[in-house]
PDB file of C-alpha atoms in Angstrom:
ATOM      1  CA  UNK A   1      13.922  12.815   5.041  1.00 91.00           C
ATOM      2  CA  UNK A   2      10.264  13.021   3.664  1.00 95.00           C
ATOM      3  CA  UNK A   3       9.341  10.377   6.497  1.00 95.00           C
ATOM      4  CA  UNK A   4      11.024  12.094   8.947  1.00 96.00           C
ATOM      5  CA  UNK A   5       9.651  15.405   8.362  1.00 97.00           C
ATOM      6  CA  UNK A   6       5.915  14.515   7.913  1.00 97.00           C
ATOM      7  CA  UNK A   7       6.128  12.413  11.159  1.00 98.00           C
ATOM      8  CA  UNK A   8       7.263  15.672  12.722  1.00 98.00           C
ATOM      9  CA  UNK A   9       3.750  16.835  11.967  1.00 98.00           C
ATOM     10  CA  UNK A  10       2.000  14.718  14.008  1.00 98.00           C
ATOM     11  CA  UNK A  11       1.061  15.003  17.297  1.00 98.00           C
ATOM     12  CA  UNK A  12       0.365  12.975  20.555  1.00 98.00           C
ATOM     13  CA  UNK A  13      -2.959  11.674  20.922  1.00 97.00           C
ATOM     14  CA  UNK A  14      -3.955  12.783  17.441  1.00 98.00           C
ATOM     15  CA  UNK A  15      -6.733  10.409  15.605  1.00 97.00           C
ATOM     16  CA  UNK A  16      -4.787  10.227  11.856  1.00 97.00           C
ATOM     17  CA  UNK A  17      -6.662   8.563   8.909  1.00 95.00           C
ATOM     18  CA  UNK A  18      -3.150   6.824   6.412  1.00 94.00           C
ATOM     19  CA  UNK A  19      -3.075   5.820   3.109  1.00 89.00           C
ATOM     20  CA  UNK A  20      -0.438   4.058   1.402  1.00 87.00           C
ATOM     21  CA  UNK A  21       3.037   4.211   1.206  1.00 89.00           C
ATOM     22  CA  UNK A  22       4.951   7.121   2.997  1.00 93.00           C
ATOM     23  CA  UNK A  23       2.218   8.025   4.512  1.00 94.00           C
ATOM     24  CA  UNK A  24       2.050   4.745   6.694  1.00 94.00           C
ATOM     25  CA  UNK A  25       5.805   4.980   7.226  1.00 95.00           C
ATOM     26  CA  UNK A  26       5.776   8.626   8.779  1.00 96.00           C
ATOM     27  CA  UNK A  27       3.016   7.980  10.860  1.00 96.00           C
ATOM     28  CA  UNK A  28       4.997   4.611  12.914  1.00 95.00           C
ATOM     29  CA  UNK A  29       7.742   6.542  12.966  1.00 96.00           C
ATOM     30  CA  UNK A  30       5.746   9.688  15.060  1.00 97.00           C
ATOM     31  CA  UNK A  31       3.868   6.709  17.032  1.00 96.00           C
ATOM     32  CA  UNK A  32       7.843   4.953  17.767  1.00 95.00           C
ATOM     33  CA  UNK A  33       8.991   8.733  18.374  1.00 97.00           C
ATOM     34  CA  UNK A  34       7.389  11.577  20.109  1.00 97.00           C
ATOM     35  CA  UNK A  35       3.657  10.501  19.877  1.00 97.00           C
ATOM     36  CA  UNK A  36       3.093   6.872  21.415  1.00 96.00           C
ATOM     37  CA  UNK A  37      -0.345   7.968  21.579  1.00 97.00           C
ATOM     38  CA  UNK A  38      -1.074   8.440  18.033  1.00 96.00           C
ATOM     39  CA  UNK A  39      -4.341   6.734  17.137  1.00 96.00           C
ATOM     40  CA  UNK A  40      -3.662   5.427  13.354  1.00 94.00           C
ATOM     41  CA  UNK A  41      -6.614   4.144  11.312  1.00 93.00           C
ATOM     42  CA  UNK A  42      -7.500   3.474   7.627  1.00 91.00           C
ATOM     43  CA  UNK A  43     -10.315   3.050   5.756  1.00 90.00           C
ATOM     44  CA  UNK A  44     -10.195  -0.665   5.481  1.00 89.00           C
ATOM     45  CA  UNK A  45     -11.445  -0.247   9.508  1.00 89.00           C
ATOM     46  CA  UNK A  46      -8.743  -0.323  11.183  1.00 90.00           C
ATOM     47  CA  UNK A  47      -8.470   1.877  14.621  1.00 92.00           C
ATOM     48  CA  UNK A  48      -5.501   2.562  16.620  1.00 93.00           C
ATOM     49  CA  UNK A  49      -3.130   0.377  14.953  1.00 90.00           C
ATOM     50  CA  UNK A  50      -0.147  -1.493  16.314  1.00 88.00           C
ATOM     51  CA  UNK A  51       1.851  -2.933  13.759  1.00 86.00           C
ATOM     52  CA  UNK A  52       4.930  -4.323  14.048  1.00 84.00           C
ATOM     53  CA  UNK A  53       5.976  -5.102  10.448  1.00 86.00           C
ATOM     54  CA  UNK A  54       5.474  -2.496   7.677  1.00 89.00           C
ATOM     55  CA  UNK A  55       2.080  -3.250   6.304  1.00 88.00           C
ATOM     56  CA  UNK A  56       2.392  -3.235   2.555  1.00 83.00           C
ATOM     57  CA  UNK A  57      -1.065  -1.224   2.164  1.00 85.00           C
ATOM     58  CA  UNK A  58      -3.888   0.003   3.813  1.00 85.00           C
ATOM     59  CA  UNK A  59      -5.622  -3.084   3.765  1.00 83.00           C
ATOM     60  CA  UNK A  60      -2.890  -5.534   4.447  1.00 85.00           C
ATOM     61  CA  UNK A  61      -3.341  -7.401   7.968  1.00 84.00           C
ATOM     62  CA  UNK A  62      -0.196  -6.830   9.493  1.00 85.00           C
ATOM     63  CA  UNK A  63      -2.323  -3.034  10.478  1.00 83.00           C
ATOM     64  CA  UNK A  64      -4.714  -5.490  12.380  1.00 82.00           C
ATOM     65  CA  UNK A  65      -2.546  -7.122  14.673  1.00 81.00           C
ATOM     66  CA  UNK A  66      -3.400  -6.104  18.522  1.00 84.00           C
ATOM     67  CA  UNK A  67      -5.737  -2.998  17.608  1.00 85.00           C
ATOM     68  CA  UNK A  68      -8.377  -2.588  20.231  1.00 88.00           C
ATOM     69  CA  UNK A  69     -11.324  -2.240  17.432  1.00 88.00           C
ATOM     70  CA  UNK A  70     -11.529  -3.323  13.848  1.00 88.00           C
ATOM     71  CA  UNK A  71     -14.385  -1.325  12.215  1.00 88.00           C
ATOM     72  CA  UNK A  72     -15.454  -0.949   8.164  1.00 89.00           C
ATOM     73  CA  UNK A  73     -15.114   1.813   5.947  1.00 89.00           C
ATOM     74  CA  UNK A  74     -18.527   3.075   6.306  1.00 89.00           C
ATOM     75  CA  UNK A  75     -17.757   3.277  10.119  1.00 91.00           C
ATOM     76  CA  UNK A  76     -14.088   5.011   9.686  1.00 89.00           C
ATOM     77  CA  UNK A  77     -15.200   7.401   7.394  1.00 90.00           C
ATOM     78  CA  UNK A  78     -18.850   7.939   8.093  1.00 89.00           C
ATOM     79  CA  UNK A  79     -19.235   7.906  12.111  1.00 90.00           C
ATOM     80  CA  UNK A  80     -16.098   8.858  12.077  1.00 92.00           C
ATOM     81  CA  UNK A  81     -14.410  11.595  10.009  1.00 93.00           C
ATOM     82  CA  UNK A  82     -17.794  13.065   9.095  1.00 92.00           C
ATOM     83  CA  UNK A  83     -18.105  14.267  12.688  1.00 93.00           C
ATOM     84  CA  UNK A  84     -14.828  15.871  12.688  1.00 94.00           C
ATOM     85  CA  UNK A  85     -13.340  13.846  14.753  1.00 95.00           C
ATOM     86  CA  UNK A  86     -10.689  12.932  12.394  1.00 96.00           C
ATOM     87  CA  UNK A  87      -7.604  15.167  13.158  1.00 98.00           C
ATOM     88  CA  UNK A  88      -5.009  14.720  10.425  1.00 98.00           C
ATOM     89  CA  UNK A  89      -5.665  12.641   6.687  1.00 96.00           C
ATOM     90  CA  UNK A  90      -2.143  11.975   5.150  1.00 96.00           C
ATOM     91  CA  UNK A  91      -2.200  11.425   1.568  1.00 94.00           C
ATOM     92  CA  UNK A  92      -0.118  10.562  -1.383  1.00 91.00           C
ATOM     93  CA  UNK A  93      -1.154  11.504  -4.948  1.00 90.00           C
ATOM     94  CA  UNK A  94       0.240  11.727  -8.937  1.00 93.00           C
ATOM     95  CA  UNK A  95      -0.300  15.544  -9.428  1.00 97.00           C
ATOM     96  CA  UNK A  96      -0.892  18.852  -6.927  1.00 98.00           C
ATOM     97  CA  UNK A  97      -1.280  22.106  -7.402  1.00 98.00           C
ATOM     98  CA  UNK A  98      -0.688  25.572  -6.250  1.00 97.00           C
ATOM     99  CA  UNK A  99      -4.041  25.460  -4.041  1.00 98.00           C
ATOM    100  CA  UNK A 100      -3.617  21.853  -2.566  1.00 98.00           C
ATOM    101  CA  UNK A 101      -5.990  20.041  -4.788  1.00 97.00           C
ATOM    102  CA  UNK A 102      -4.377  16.142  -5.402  1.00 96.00           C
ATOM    103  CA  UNK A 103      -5.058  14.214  -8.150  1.00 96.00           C
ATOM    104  CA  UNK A 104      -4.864  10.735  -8.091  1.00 94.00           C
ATOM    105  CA  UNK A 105      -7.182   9.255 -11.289  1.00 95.00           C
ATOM    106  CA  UNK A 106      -5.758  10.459 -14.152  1.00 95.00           C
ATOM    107  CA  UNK A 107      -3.559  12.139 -16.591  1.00 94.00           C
ATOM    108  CA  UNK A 108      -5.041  13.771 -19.007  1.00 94.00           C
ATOM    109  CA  UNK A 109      -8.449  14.241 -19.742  1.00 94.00           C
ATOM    110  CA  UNK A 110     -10.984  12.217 -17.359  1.00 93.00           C
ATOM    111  CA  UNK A 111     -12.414  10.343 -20.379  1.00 94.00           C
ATOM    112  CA  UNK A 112      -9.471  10.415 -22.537  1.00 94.00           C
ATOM    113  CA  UNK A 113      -6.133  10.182 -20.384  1.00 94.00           C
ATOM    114  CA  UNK A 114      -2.978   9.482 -20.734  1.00 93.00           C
ATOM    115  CA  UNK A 115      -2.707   7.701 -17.598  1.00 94.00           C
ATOM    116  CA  UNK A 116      -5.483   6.385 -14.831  1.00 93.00           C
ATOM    117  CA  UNK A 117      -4.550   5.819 -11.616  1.00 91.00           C
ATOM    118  CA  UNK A 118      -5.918   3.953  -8.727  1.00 82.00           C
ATOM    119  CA  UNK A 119      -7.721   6.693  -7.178  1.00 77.00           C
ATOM    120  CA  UNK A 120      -9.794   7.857  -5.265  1.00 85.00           C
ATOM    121  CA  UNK A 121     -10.709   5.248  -2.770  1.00 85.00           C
ATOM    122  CA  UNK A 122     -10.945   7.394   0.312  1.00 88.00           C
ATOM    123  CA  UNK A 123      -8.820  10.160  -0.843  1.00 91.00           C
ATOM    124  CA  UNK A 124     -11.527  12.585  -1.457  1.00 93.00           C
ATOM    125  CA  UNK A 125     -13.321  11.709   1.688  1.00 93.00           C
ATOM    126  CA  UNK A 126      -9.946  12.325   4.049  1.00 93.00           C
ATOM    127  CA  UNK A 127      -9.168  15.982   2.088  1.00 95.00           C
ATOM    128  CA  UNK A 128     -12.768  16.549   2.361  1.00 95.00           C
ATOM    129  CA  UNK A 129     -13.415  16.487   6.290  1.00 96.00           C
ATOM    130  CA  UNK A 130      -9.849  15.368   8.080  1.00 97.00           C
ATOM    131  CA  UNK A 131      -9.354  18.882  10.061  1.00 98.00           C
ATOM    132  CA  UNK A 132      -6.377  18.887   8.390  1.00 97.00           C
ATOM    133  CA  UNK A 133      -4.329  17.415   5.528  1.00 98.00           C
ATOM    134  CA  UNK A 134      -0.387  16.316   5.093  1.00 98.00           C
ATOM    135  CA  UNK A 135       0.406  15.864   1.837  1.00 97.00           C
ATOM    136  CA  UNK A 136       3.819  13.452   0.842  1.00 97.00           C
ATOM    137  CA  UNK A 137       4.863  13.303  -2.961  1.00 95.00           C
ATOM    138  CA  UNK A 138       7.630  13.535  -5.168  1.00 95.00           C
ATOM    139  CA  UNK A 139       8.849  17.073  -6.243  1.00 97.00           C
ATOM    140  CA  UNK A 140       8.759  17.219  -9.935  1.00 97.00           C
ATOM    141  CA  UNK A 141       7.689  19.370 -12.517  1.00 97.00           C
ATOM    142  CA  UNK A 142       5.112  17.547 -13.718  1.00 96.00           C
ATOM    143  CA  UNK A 143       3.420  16.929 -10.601  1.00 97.00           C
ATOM    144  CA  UNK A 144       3.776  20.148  -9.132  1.00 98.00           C
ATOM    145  CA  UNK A 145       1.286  21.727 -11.583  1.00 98.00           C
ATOM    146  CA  UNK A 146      -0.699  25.087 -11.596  1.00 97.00           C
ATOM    147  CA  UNK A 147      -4.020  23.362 -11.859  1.00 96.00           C
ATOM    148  CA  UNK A 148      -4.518  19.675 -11.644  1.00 96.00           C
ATOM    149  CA  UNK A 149      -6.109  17.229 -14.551  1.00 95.00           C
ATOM    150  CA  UNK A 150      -8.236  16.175 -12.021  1.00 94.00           C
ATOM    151  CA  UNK A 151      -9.218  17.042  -8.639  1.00 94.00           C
ATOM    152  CA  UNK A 152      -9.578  13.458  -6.582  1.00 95.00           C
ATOM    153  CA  UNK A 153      -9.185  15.192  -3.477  1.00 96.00           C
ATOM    154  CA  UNK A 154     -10.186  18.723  -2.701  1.00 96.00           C
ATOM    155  CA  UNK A 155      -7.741  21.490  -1.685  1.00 97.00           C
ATOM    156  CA  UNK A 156      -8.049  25.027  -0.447  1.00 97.00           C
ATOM    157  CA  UNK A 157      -9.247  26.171  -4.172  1.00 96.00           C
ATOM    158  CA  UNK A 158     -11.637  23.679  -6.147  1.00 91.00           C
ATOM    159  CA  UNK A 159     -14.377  23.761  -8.626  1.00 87.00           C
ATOM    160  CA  UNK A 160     -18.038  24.323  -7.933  1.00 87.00           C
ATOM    161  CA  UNK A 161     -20.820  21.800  -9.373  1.00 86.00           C
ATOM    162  CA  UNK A 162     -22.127  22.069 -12.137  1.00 87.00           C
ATOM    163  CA  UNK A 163     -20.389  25.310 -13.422  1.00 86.00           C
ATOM    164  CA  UNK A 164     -17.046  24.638 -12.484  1.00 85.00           C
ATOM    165  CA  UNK A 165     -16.464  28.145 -10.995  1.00 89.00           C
ATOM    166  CA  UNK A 166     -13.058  27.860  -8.753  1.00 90.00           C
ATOM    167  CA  UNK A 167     -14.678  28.996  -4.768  1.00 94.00           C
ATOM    168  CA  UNK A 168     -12.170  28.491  -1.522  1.00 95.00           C
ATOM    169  CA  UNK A 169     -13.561  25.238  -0.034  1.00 95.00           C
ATOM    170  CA  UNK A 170     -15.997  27.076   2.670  1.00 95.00           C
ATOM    171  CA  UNK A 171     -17.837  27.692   0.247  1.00 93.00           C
ATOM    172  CA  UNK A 172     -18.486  24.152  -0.449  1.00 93.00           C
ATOM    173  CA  UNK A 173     -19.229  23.482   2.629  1.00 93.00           C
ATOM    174  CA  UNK A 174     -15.919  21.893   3.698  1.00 95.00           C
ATOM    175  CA  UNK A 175     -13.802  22.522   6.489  1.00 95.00           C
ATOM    176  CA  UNK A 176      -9.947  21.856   7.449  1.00 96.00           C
ATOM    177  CA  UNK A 177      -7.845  21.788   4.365  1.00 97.00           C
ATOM    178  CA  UNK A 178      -4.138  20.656   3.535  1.00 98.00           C
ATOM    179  CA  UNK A 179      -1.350  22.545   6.007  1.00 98.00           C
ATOM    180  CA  UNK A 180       1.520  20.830   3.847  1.00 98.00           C
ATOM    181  CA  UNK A 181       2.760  19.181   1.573  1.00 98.00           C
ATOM    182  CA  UNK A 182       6.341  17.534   1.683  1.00 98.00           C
ATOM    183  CA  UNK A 183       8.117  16.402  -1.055  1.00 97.00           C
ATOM    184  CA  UNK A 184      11.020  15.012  -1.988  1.00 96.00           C
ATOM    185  CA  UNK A 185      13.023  18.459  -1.672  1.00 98.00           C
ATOM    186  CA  UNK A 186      11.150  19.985   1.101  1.00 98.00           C
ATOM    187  CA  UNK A 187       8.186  21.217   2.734  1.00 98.00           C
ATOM    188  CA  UNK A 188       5.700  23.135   0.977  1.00 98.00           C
ATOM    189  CA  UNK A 189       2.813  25.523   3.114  1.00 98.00           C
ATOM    190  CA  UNK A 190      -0.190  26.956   2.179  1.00 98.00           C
ATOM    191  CA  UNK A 191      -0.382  31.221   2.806  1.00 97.00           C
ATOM    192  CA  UNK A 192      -3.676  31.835   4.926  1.00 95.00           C
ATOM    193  CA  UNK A 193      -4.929  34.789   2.799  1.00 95.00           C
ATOM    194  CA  UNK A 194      -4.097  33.869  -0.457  1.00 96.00           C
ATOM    195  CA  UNK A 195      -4.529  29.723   0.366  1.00 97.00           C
ATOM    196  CA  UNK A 196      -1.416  29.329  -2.647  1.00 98.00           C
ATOM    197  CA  UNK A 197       1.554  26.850  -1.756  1.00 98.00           C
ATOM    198  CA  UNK A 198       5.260  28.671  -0.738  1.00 98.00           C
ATOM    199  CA  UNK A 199       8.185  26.774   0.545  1.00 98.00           C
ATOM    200  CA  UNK A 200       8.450  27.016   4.241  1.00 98.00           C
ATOM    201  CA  UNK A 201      12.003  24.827   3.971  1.00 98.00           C
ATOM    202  CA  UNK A 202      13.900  22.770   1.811  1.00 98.00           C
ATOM    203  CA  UNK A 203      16.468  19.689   2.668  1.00 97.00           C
ATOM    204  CA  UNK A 204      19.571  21.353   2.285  1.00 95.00           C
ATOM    205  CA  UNK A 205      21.552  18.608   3.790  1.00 93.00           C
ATOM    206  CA  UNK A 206      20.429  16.433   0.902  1.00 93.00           C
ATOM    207  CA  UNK A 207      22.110  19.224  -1.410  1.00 95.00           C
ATOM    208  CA  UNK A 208      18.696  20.896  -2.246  1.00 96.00           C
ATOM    209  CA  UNK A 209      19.045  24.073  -3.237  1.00 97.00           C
ATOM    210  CA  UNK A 210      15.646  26.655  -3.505  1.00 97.00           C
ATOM    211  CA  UNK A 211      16.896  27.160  -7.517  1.00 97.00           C
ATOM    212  CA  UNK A 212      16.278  23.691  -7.254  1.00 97.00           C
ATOM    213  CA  UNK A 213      12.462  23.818  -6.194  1.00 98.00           C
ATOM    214  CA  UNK A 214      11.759  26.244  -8.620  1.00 98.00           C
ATOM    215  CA  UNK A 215      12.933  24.466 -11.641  1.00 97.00           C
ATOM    216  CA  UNK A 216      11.070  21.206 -10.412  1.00 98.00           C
ATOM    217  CA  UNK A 217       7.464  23.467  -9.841  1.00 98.00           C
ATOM    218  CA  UNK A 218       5.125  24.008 -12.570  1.00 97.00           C
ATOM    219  CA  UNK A 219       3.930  27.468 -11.336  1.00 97.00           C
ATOM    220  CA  UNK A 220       5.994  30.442  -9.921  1.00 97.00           C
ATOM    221  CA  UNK A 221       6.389  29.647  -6.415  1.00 98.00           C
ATOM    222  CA  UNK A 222       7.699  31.587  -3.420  1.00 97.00           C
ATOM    223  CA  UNK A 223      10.745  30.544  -1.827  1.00 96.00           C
ATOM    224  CA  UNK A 224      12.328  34.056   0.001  1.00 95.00           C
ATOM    225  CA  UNK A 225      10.962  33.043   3.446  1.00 94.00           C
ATOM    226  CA  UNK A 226      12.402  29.450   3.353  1.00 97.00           C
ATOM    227  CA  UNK A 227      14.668  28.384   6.128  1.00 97.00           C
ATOM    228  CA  UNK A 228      16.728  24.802   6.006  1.00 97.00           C
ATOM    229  CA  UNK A 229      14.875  21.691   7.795  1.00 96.00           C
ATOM    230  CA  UNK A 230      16.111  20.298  10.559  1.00 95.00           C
ATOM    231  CA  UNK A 231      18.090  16.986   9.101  1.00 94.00           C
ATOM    232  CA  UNK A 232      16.586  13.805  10.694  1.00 95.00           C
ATOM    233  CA  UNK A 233      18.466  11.788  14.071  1.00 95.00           C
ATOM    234  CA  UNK A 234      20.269   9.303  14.258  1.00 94.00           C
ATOM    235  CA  UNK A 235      17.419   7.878  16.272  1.00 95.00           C
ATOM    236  CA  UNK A 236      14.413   8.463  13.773  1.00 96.00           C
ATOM    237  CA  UNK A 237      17.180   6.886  11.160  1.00 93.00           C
ATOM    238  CA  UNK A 238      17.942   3.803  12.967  1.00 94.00           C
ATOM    239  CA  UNK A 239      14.400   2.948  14.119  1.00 95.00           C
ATOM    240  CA  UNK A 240      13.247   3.604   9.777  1.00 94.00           C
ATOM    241  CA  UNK A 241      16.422   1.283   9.131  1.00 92.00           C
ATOM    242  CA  UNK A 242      16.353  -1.286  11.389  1.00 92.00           C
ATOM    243  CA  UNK A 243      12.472  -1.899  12.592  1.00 92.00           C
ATOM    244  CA  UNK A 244      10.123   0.166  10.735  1.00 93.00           C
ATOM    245  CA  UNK A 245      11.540  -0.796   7.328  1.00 92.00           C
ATOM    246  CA  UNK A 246      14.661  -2.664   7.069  1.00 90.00           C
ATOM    247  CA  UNK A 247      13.654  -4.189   3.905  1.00 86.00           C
ATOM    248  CA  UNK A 248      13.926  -0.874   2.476  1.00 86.00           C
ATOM    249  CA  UNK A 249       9.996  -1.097   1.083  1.00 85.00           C
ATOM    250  CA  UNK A 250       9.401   2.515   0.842  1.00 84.00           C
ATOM    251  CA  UNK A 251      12.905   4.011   1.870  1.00 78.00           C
ATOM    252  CA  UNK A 252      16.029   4.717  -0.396  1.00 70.00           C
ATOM    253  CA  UNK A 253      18.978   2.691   1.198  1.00 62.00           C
ATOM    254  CA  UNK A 254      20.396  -0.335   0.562  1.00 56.00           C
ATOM    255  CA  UNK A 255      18.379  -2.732   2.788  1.00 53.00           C
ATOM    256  CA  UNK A 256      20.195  -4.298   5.967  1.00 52.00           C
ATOM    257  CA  UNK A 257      19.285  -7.470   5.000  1.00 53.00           C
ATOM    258  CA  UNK A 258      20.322  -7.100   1.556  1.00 53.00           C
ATOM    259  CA  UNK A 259      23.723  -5.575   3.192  1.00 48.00           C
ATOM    260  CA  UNK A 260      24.361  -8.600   5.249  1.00 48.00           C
ATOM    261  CA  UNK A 261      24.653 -11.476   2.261  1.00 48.00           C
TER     262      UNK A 261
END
């Protein structure tokens, strides 16, 4: 269901910068679907891929194969998404928060964690200047937090060098910002006063239940205006099943292949 609702999000003809995971499996599935004229890149250099296996990262070359123009980072997210020309970045990440800020280094404190990730590589850079963000995570307590460890990649409410005052990202000098975040029970928005996340609907055919999101969110979040989402096709299920990623890479279901021994 998370693929299925983030490819929703997408639309035809949109330039979208991926990174791993989900993220790469939502956005075939919009460019199989309603948008065959979805541009996908990634900061490896790839532009307008056409893949027809499931890459296995951003950098893998399966996202090479046929794509008119194969570029380098500096390229993809210099030329490129610093002249805001970069419609939708669609991120993963460890942690978020109530404002949108992702974290994606560490656990913990920055010289001290628990935990260090792989981050950023160009996560900062796509929540930074994509005109707009998806964010696609698991719903848990401890990653839904009220204020991140770390901010790897910039939300609607960040800190301000070198005081670390918390300013609404305009003031930085940043523009778009994430529109939503989807999780493993539903989809999260941002309110466009107050920039803090509410649940805009939940995956009630998977048996979620709002109680539900609120026990899994680290901060008191508002559920009253939530509506149930729209379960996926049997179309958008049997293209994820059977050629986007029958191998069940990313997806939870018994693989076909695995099915047929």
């Amino acid at each position: 269901m998370m693929a299925v609702a983030g490819s929703r999000m997408l639309k035809d003809g949109e330039l979208v910068l991926v990174g791993s995971g989900l993220p790469m499996v939502a956005t075939i599935l919009a460019k199989y679907t309603h948008a065959p004229n979805l541009v996908i890149m990634t900061e490896a250099g790839v532009y307008d891929a056409q893949p027809l296996h499931l890459p296995f990262c951003v950098a893998d070359a399966r996202f090479s194969f046929n794509n008119p123009w194969m570029g380098t980072p500096i390229e993809l997210l210099g030329h490129i998404l610093q002249t805001k020309r970069i419609d939708v970045g669609f991120l993963g990440g460890a942690q978020v928060d109530k404002y949108g800020n992702l974290n994606s280094t560490c656990v913990g404190d920055y010289f001290h964690p628990h935990k260090r990730f792989e981050g950023s590589g160009g996560a900062a850079d796509f929540a930074a200047m994509a005109n707009r963000t998806i964010i696609i995570m698991s719903h848990e307590k401890r990653r839904f937090v009220d204020e991140v460890d770390f901010i790897t990649s910039p939300g609607w409410r960040c800190s301000k060098f070198p005081d670390n005052k918390k300013v609404f990202r305009e003031e930085l000098g940043l523009w778009g910002g994430p529109v939503a975040v989807v999780s493993t029970m539903g989809i999260m928005k941002f309110h466009p006063e107050t920039r803090v996340m509410y649940v805009d609907a939940y995956f009630d055919d998977l048996g979620v239940t709002l109680e539900e999101i609120k026990e899994n969110t680290g901060f008191d979040i508002y559920t009253s205006k939530a509506v149930p989402c729209t379960p996926p096709t049997y179309a958008e299920l049997e293209l994820l099943r059977t050629r986007i990623d029958p191998e069940g890479i990313y997806m939870r279901y018994t693989p076909l292949t695995a099915a047929a021994k």
